[in-house]
XYZ file of C-alpha atoms in Angstrom:
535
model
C -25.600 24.614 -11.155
C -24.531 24.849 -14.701
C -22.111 22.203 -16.220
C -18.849 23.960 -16.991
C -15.146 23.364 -16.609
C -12.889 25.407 -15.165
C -12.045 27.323 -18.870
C -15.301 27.337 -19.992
C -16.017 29.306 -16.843
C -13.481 31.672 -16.862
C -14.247 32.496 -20.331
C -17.925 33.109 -19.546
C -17.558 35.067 -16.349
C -14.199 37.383 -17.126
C -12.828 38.184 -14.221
C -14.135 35.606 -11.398
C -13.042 32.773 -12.858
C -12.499 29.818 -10.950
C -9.788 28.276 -7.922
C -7.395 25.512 -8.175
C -9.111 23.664 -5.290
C -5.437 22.209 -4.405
C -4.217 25.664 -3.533
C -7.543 26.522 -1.992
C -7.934 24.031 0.863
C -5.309 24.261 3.963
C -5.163 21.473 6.260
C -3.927 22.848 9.540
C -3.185 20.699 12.725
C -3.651 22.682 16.397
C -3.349 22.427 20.076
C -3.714 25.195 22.625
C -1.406 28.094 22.921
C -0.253 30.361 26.113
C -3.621 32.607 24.590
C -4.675 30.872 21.553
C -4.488 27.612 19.378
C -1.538 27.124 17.758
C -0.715 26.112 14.528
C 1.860 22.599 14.328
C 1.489 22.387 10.479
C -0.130 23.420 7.795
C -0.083 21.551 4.168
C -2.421 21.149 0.867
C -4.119 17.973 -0.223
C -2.865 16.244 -3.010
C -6.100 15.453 -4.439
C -9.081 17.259 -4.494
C -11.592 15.766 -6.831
C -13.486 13.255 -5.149
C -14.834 16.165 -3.796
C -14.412 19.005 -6.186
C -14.406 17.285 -9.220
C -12.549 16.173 -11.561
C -10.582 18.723 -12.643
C -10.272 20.285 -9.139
C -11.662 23.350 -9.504
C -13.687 25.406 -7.398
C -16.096 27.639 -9.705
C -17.356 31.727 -8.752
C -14.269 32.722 -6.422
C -11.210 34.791 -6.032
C -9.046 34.702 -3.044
C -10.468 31.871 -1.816
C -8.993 29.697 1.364
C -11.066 27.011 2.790
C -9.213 26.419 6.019
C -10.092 22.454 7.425
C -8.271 22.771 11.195
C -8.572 19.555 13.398
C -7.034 19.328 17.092
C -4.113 17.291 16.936
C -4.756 14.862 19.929
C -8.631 14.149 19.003
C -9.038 15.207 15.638
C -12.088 17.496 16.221
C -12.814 19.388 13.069
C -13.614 22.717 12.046
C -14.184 24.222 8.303
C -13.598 27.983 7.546
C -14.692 29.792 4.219
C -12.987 33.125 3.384
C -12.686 35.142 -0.216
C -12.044 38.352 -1.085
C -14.956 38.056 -3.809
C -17.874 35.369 -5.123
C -19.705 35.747 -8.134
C -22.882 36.882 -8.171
C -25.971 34.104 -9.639
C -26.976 34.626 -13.137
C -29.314 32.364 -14.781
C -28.182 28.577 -13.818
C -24.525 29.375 -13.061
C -23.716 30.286 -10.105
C -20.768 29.737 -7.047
C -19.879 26.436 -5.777
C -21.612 25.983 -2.219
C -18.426 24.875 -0.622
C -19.573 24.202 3.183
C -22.731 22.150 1.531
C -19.981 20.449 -0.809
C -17.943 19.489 2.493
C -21.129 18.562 4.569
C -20.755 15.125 2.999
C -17.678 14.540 3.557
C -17.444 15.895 7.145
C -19.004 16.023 10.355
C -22.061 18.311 11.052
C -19.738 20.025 14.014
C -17.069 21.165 12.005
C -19.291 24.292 10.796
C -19.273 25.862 13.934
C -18.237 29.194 14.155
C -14.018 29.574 13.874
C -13.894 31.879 17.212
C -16.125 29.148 19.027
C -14.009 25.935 18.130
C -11.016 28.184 19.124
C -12.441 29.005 22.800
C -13.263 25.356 22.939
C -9.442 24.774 21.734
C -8.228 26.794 23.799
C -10.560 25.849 27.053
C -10.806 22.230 26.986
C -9.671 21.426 30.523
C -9.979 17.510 29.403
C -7.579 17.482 27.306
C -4.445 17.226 29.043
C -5.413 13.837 30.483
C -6.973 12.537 26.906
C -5.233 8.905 25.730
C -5.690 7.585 22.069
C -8.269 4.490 22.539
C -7.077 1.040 22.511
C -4.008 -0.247 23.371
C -0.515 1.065 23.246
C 1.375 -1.830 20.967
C 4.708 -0.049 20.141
C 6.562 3.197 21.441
C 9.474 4.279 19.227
C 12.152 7.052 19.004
C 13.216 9.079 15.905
C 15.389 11.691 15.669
C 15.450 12.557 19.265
C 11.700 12.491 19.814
C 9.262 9.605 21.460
C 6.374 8.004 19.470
C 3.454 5.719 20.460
C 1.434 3.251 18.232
C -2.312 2.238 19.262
C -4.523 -0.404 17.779
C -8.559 -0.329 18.384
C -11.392 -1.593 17.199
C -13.718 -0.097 15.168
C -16.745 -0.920 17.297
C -14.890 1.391 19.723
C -17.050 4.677 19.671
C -14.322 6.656 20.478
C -12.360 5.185 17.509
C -15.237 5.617 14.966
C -15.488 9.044 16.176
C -11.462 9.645 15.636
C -11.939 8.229 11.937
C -15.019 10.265 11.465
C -13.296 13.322 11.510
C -10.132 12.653 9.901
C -11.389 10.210 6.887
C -11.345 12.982 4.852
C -7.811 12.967 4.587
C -8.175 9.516 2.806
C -9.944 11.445 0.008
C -7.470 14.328 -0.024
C -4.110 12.033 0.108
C -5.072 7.945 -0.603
C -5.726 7.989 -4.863
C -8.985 6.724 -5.144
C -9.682 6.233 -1.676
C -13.078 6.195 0.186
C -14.492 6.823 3.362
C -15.008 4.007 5.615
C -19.397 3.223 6.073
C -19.279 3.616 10.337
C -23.186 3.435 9.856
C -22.320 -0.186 8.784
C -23.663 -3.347 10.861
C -21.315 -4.178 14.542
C -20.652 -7.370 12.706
C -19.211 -5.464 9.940
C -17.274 -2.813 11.932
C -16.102 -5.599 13.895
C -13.603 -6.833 11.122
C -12.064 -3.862 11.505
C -9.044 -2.316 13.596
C -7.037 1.536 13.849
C -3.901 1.835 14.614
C -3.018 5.036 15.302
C 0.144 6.768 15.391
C 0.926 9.471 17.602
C 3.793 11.563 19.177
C 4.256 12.065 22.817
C 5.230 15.406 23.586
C 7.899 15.667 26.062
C 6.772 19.483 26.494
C 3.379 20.797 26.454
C 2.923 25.112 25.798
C -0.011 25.313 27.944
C -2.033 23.454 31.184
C -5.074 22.166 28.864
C -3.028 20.873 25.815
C -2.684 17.157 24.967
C 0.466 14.987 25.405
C -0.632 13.430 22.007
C -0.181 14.896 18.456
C -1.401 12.385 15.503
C 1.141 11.016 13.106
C -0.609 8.904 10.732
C -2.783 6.295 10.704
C -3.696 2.563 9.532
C -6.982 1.179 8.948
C -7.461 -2.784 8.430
C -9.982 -5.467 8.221
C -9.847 -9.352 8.151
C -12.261 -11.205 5.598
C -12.513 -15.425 5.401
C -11.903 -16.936 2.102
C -12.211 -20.506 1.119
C -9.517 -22.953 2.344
C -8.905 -25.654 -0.304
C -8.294 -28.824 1.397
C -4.929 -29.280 0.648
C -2.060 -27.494 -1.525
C -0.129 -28.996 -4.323
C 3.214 -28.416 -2.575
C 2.092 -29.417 1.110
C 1.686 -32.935 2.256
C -1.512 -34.024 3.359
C -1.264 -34.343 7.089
C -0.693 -30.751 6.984
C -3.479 -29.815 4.931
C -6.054 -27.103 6.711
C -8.824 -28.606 8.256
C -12.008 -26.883 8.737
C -15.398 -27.580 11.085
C -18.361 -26.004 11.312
C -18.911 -23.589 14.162
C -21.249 -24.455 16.712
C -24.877 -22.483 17.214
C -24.901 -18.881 17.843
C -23.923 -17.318 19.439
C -20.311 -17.597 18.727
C -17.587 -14.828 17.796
C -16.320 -16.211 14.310
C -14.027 -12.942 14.174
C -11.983 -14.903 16.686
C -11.906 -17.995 16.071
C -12.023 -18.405 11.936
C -9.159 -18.747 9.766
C -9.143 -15.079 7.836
C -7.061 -12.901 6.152
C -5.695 -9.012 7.228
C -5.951 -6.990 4.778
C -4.529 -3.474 5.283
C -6.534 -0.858 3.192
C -6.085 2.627 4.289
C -2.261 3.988 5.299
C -1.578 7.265 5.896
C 1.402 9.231 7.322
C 0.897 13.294 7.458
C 2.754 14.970 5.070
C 4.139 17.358 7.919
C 5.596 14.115 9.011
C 6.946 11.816 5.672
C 10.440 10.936 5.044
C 11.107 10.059 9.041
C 10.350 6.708 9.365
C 6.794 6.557 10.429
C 5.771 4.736 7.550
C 8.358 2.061 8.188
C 7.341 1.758 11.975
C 3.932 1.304 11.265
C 4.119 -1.300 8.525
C 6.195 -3.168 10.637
C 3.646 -2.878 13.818
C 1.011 -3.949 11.337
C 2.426 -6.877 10.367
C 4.050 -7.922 13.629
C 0.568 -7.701 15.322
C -0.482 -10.104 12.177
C 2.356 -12.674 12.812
C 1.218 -13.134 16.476
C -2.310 -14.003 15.905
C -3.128 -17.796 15.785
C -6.072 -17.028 13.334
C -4.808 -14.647 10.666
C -2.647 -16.509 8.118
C -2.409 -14.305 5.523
C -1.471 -10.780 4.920
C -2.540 -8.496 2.215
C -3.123 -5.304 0.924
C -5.475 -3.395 -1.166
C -4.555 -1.544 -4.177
C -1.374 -0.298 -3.236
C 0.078 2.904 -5.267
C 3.901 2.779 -5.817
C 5.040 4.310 -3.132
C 3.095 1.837 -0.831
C 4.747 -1.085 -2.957
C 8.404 0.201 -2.144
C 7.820 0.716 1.597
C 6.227 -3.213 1.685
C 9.564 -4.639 -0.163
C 11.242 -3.019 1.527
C 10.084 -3.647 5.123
C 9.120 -7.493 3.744
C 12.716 -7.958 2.009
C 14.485 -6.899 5.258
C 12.631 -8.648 7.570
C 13.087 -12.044 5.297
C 16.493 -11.449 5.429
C 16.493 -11.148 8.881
C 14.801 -14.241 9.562
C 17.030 -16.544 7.099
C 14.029 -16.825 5.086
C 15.448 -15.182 1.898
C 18.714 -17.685 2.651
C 17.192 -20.465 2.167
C 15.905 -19.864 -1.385
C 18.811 -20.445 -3.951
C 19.040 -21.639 -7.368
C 21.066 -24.599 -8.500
C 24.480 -24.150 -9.257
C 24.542 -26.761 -11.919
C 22.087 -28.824 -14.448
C 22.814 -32.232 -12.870
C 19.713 -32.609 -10.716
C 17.565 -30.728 -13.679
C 15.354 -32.428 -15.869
C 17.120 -33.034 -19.535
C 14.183 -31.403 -21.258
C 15.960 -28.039 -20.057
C 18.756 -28.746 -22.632
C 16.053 -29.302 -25.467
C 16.275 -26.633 -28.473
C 12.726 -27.905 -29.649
C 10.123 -25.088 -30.049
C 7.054 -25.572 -27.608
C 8.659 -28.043 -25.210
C 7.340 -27.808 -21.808
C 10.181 -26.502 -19.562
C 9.853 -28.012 -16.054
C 10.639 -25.041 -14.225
C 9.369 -26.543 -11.057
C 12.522 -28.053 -10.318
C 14.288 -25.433 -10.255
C 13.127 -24.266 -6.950
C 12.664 -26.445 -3.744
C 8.424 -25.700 -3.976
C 7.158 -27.469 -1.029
C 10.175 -25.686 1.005
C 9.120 -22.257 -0.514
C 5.667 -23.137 -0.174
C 6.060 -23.432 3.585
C 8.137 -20.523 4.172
C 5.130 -17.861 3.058
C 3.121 -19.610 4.854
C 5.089 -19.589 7.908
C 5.917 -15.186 7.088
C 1.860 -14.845 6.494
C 2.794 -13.138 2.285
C 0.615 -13.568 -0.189
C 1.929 -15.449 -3.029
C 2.350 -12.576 -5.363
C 4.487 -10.848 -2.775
C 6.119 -13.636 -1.354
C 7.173 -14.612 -5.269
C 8.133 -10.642 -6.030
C 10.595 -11.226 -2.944
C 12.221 -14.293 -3.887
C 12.296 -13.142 -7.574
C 14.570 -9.549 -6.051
C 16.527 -12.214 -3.473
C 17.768 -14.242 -6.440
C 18.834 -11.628 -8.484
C 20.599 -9.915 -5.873
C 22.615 -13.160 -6.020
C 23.951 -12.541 -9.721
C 27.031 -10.277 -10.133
C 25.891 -7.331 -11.673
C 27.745 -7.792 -14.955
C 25.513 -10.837 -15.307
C 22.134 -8.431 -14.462
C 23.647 -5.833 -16.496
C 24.289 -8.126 -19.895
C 20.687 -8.612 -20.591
C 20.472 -11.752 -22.955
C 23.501 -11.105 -24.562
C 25.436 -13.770 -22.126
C 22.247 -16.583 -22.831
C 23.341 -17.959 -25.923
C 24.076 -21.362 -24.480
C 21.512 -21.160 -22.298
C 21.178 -23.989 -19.209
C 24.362 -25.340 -21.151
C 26.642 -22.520 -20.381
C 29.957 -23.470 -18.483
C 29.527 -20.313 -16.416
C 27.133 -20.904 -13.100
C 26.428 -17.083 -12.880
C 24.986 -17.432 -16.574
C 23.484 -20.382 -15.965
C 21.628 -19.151 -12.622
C 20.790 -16.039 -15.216
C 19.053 -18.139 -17.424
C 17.193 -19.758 -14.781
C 15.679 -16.905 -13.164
C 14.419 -15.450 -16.437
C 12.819 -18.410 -16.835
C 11.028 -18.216 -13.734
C 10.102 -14.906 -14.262
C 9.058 -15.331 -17.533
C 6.764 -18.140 -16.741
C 5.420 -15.675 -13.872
C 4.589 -12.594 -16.813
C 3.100 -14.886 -19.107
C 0.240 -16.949 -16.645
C -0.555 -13.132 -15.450
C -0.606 -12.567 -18.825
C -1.990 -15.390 -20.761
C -5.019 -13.930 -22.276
C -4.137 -11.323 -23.664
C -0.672 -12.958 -24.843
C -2.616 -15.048 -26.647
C -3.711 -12.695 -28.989
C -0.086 -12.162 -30.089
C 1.467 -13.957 -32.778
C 4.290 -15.601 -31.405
C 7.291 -13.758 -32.448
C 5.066 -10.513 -30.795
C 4.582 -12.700 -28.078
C 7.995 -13.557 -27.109
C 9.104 -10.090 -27.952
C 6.332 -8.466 -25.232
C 7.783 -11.033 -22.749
C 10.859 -10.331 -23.249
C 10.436 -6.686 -22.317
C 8.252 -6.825 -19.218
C 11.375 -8.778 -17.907
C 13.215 -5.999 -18.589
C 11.119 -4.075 -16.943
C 10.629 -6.386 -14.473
C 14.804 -6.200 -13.695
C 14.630 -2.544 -13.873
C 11.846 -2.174 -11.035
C 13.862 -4.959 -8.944
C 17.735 -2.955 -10.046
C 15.846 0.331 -8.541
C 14.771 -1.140 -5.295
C 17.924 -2.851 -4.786
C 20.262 -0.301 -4.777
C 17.722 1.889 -2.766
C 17.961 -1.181 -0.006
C 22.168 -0.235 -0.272
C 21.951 3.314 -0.550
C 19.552 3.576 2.855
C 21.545 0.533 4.633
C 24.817 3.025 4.312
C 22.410 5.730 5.514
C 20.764 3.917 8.162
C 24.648 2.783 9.563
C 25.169 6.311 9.696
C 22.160 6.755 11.786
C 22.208 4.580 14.193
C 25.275 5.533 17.061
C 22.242 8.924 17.085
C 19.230 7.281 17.449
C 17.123 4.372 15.731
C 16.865 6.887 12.372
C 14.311 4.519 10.721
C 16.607 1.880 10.535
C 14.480 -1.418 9.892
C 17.145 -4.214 8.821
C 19.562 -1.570 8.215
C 17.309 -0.667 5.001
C 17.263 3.372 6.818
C 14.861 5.489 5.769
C 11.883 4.115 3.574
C 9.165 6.140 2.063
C 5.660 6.308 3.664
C 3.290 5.623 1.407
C -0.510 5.298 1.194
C -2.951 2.678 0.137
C -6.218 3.409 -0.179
C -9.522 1.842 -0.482
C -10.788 1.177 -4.017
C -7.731 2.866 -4.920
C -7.587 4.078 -8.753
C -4.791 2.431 -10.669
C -4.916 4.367 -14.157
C -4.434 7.782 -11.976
C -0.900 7.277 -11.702
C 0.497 3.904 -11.022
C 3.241 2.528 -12.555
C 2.411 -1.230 -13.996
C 5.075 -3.226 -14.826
C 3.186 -6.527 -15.479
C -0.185 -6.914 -14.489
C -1.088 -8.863 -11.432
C -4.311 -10.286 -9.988
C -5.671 -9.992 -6.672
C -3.270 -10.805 -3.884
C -4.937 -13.557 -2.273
C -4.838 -16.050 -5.329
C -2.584 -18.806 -4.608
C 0.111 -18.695 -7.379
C 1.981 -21.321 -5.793
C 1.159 -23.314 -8.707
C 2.575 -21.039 -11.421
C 6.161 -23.065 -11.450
C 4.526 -26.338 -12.298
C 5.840 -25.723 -16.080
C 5.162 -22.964 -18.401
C 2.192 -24.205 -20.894
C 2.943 -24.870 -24.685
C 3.242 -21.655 -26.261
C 2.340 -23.222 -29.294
C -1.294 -23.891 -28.870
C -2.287 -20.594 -27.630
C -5.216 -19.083 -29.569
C -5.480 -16.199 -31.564
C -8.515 -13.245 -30.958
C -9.106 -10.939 -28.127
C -7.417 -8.335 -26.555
C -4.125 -7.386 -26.258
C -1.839 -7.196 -23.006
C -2.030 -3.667 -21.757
């Protein structure tokens, strides 16, 4: 087919033009009916290009509806083509083969014929029996109905089956995402687990449908990084030890020190905005917490919405478990080191002491964060902490710095420190391209950035507490710490960051250990010139 976009087409075929493949495909969920399937919702994707393109269009149509229908209890798939009228071949341009498009992306029974899947709909006399495989791990109620959470393997055939015919959703909803390999080794596919979410229907509408209609879904994996011998902050009787397994055969999967890392999450958009994101996290990590092998959690590439549902499900559960209380900074300079007091330009400011470390150090370990997120909550906890005239005053209240009668200024001053140290190891390359006055001024506004992101999230904790109070003399609402409603978010595997997410400050991969970043901020004066500049 000839290379054209979607106005280049239009211009050289008037009149057949091209389709917005957004508005083109329909994603429908079914069960049986008292004659027929019936429809529980139908909804677009939000993306379309990892299969389409990149400007989502579909060339040599009008009318066109591709129709994607999947049973709601199993999943099985089917893909209908209809148009009211394709354009003809001429020379090398012609119509977009959409079912031989889709045939990578989805099974080779999906192309059955529309009235066959519906018989088999319709007629599957299994079906009213049929459990999600796995394990049920948590059963919840919202808003008056009853939902079930179930965690598999991946080596389960019925679970690779289940994924096989809904992955396509990660391509249609998850920015960036991509399809799990299930051709993969068993030693691969046995890193990772499903946890499915489903509702149990009180009420069925015929004798052959399914209790079970799908919610969302989670997919995760567990990978083994190197263990240094022993951390900064933790004394070394406490360090990790490490032996070598013995001969095969032997199940390292089980008995290895690993991370979880969660990498596809997905909540239909039928139903977002009731919680299901929240309960899911929050099964996710709870399932983490419990096992004696996992000892850290992560994600990978989280979008925005993904971030908020994670600080807020991380922040209230911290809180909840006196974590968050136990992380405070000083109320005076007494116990701080006099350098703090120094006006001298390039003096190292011990910033270590201004949190307990080897305390902090042992509470993410203990709540399984990575250090990036574990620091991003105590960096919101403190703040919190400030009256909001002190948040609000920006550096107009720092003129005295650590030497300012007022604690609330003081503790101010502190915490900008902190964060500032934070933005500019993240940072340091390209910062040191800046001369300094550039320097300090691009610091100084990714921490306002920084308190803007943290402001936003903190009044959204209030605003859903009040909400979630409301909620629950009716029924558990969402209500997770009393944050209420959260938004469900996805994250998605190799997830593409320049499509749409919001940076703040940059950040490197999760599972770095950035414990170390409050040992003292290094002397801004010998940075180097050359390079590139912070994005």
């Amino acid at each position: 087919m000839g290379s054209i976009t979607c106005d280049s087409y239009s211009s050289r075929v008037p009149g057949d033009g091209s389709m917005n493949a957004n508005e083109a495909v329909n994603i429908s969920f079914v069960q049986p009916g008292q004659s027929s399937p019936t429809t529980l919702s139908t909804f677009h994707p939000k993306f379309t290009y990892p299969i389409f393109g990149e400007e989502e269009c579909i060339f040599g149509y009008q009318g066109l509806e591709i129709n994607l229908r999947f049973a709601a209890h199993d999943l099985r798939p089917n893909v209908s083509v209809k148009y009211d009228k394709k354009f003809k071949t001429v020379n090398d341009t012609e119509a977009l083969d959409i079912e031989e498009t889709l045939k990578e992306w989805m099974p080779e029974a999906s192309f059955q014929d529309p009235a066959t899947y519906d018989a088999q709909i319709q007629g599957d006399a299994a079906a009213k029996d049929w459990k999600p495989p796995g394990e049920l791990i948590n059963s919840y109620t919202s808003r008056g109905r009853n939902f079930q959470i179930w965690s598999c393997e991946l080596t389960d055939p019925a679970a690779q089956q289940l994924i096989d015919r809904i992955q396509i959703l990660v391509s249609f909803f998850i920015e960036g995402g991509t399809p799990i390999p299930l051709d993969d080794q068993d030693w691969s596919l046995a890193r990772w687990k499903v946890f499915m979410v489903y509702e149990k229907l009180s009420t069925v509408p015929s004798p052959t449908t399914s209790s079970y209609s799908l919610v969302g879904y989670s997919t995760t994996y567990t990978f083994y990084p190197h263990l240094p011998p022993k951390h900064p902050h933790c004394p070394a009787e406490k360090a990790p030890t490490f032996t070598l397994p013995p001969s095969p055969p032997f199940s390292p999967f089980s008995t290895l020190p690993s991370r979880a890392r969660i990498s596809q999450f997905l909540i239909l958009p039928s139903h977002q905005s009731h919680s299901h994101g929240t309960h899911l996290y929050n099964t996710l990590v709870r399932t983490f917490l419990a096992s004696t092998t996992i000892h850290e959690i992560t994600v990978e590439d989280p979008n925005e919405a993904f971030d908020d549902l994670r600080d807020h499900c991380d922040h209230a559960r911290l809180t909840l478990n006196g974590t968050l209380s136990q992380i405070r900074l000083p109320p005076t300079t007494a116990a701080i080191d006099p350098k703090l007091f120094a006006r001298k330009r390039g003096v190292r400011v011990p910033t270590a002491q201004l949190l307990d470390l080897p305390r902090c150090h042992a509470l993410r370990l203990e709540n399984k964060l990575a250090p990036r997120q574990f620091w991003r909550l105590v960096e919101m906890h403190l703040l919190s902490t400030l009256p909001a005239s002190v948040r609000q005053s920006g550096t107009a209240r720092l003129t005295q710095k650590a030497r300012s009668k007022d604690e609330s200024d003081r503790k101010w001053y502190y915490w900008r420190l902190l964060v500032k140290q934070r933005i500019y190891r993240k940072n340091r390359d390209v910062l040191a391209q800046l001369e300094r006055g550039e320097r300090v001024e691009k610091v100084e506004e990714t921490v306002g950035e920084q308190v803007g992101d943290y402001e936003r999230l903190l009044r959204r904790m209030r605003v859903r507490g009040e909400e979630g109070e409301q909620r629950r003399d009716d029924d558990d609402g969402g209500v997770v710490g009393g944050l209420g409603i959260i938004p469900d978010g996805g994250a998605g595997v190799g997830r593409k960051r320049e499509r749409g997410k919001r940076k703040v400050v940059h950040d490197d991969d999760e599972e770095e250990d950035e414990d170390e970043e409050l040992e003292g901020t290094p002397e801004l004066k010998k940075v180097k010139k050359g390079g590139k500049r912070m994005a």
